[in-house]
Every structure is written in C-alpha cells, then in structure tokens.
Short mmCIF file of C-alpha atoms in Angstrom, two decimals:
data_model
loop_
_atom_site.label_atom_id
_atom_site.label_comp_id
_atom_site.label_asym_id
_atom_site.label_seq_id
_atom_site.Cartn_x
_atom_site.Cartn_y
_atom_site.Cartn_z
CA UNK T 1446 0.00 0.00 0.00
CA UNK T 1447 1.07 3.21 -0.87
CA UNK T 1448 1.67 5.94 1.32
CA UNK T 1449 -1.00 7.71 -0.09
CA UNK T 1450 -3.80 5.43 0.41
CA UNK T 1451 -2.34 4.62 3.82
CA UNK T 1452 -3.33 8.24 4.50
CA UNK T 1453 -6.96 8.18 2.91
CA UNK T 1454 -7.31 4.36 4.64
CA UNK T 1455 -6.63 6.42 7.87
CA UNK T 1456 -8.33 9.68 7.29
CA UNK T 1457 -11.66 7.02 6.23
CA UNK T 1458 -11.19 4.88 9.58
CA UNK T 1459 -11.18 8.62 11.78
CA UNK T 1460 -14.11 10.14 9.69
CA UNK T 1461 -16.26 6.68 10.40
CA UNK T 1462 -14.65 6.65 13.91
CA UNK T 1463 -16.40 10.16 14.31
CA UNK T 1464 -19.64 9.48 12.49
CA UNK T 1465 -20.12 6.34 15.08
CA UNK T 1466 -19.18 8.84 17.70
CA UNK T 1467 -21.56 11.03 16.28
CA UNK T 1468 -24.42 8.62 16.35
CA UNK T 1469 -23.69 6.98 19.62
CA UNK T 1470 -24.33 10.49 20.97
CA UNK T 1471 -27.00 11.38 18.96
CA UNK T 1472 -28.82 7.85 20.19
CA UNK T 1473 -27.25 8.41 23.66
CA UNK T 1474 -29.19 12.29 23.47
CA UNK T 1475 -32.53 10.25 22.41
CA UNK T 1476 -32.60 7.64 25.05
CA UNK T 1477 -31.93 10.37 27.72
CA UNK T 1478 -34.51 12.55 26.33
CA UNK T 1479 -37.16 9.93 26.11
CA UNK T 1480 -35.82 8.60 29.75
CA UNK T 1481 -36.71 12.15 30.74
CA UNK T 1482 -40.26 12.18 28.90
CA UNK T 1483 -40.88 8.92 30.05
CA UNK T 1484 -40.10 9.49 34.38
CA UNK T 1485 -42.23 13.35 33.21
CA UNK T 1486 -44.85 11.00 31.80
CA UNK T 1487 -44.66 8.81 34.91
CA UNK T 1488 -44.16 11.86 37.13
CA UNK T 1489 -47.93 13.30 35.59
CA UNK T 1490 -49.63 10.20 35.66
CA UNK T 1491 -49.17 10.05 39.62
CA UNK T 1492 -49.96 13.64 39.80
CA UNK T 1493 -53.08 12.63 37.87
CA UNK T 1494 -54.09 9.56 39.70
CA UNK T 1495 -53.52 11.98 43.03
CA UNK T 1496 -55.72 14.07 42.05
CA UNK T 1497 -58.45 12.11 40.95
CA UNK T 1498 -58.02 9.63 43.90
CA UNK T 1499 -58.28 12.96 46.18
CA UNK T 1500 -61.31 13.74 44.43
CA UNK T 1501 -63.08 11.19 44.72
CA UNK T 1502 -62.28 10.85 48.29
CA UNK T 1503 -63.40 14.71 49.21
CA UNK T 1504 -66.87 13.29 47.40
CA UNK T 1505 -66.87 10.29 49.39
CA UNK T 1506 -65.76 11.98 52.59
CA UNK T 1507 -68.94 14.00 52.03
CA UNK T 1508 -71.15 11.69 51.39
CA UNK T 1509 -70.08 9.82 54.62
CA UNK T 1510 -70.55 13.10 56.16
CA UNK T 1511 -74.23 13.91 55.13
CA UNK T 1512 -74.94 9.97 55.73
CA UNK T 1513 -73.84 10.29 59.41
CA UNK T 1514 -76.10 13.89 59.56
CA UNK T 1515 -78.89 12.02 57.66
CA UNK T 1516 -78.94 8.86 59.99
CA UNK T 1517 -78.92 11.80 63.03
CA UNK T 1518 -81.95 13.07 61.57
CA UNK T 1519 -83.74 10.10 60.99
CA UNK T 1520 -82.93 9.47 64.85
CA UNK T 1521 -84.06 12.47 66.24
CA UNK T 1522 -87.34 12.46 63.98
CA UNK T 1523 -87.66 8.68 65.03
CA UNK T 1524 -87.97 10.32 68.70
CA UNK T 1525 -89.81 13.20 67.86
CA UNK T 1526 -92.12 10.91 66.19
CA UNK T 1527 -92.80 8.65 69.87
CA UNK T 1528 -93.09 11.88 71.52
CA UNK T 1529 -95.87 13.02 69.11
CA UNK T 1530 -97.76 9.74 69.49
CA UNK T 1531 -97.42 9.98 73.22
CA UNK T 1532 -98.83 13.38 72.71
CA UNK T 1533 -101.51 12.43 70.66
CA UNK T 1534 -102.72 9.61 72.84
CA UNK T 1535 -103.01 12.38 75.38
CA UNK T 1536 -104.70 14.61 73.76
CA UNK T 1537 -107.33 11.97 72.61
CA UNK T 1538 -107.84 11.10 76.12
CA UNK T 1539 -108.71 14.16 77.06
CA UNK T 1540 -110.99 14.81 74.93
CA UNK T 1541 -112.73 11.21 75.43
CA UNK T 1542 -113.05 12.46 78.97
CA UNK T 1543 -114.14 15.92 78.22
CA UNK T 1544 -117.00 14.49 75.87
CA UNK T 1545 -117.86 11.79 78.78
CA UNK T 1546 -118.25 15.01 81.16
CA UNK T 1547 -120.38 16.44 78.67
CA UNK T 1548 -122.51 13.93 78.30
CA UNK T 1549 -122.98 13.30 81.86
CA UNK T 1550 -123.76 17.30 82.19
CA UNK T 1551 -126.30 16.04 79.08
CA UNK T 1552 -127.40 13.63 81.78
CA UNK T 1553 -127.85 16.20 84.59
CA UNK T 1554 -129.33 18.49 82.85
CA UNK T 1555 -131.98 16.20 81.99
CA UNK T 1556 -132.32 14.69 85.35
CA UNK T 1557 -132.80 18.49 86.66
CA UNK T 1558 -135.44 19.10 83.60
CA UNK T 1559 -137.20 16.18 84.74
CA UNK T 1560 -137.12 17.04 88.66
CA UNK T 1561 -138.26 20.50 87.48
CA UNK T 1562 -141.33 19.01 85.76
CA UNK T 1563 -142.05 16.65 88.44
CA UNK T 1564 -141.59 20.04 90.90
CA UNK T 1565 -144.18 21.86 88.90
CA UNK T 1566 -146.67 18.99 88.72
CA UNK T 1567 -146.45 18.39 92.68
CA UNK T 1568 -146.65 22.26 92.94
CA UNK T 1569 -149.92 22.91 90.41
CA UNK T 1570 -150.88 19.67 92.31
CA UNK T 1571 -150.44 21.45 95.95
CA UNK T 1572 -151.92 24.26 94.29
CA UNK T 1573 -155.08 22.67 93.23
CA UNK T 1574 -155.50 20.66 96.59
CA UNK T 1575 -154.85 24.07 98.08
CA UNK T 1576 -157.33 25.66 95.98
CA UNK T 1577 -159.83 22.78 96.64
CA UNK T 1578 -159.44 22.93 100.53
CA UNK T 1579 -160.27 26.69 100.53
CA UNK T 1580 -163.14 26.43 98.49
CA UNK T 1581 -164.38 23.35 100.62
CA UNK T 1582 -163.44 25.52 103.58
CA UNK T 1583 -165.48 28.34 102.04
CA UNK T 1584 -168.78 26.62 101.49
#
C-alpha cells in the first residue's frame, strides 16, 4: 500500500470513527430525552391519579358526612315521632273524657229538667188541693 492510500485508509477509519461517535451520541441524546419524557410522563400520571383519587375521596368523605347527619336526623325524627304519638294519645284522652263530662252534664241536665217538671206537677198539684181545701173551707 502506498503511502498515499495509507493516509486516505486512515483519514476514512477517523471520519467513520467520528460518524459512530456522532451517532452513539446522537442515540445516547434520544434515550436520555425519552428517559426524561418517560419518568415526566410517569411523574404526571401520579400527579393525575392523586388528584383524581383525592377527588373522589373529598366526594366520598362527604357523602359519609351527610350519611352520618342524615342517619342523626332520621334518629331524632324517630324520637320526635314517639313523643308526638305519646302526645296524641293524650290529647285523645282528654278529649274522650271531656266528651264523657259532657254527656254526663247532658245527663244532669236532663235529670234536673225532669225534677223541674215533676216540681211543677207536685206544685200545680199542691196548688189545686190548696185551691180545693179553701173552696171546701169556704162553702
């Protein structure tokens, strides 16, 4: 081999010595760069999945919330609700004795109407006999 093509042999191995240098970087620059996209990728998903998993918990924190308030309610009503009844019950007994004393006054009344009638008979009876005796008397 000539000295001359020793030379371009050389400068050929160094020029494709830095084109594969060239290209490992250049590969080396992709991989790191879709490494990085890949953990930022990773990195949003969590931040995602965070998120949503917080949201849903906030909703189901509330709902737990208003299901303890709501079973409260329900017991307090529940005992408002015996109360009411017991109440009630009172109430209608009350009134079953205040219409029982009504009708007995119903009663008494017409016990007194009838004692007043008999009075009045007995007195235009008296009255009569009365009446009779002095005209007897008189003759």
């Amino acid at each position: 081999a000539a000295p001359g093509e020793q030379l371009g042999v050389s400068r050929r191995k160094t020029m494709l010595s830095r084109l594969l240098k060239e290209h490992q970087a250049k590969q080396n620059e992709r991989k790191e760069l879709q490494e990085r996209r890949r953990r930022e990728a990773i990195a949003a998903a969590t931040c995602l999945t965070e998120a949503l998993v917080d949201h849903l918990n906030v909703g189901v924190a509330q709902a737990y919330v208003n299901q303890r308030k709501l079973d409260h309610e329900v017991k307090t009503l529940q005992v408002q609700a015996g109360q009411f009844a017991k109440q009630t019950a009172q109430w209608i007994s009350m009134v079953e004795g205040f219409n029982q004393a009504l009708k007995e006054i119903g009663d008494v009344e017409n016990w007194a109407r009838s004692i007043e009638m008999d009075m009045r008979t007995i007195a235009t009876a008296l009255e009569y006999v009365h009446k009779g005796h002095l005209q007897a008397a008189s003759s």
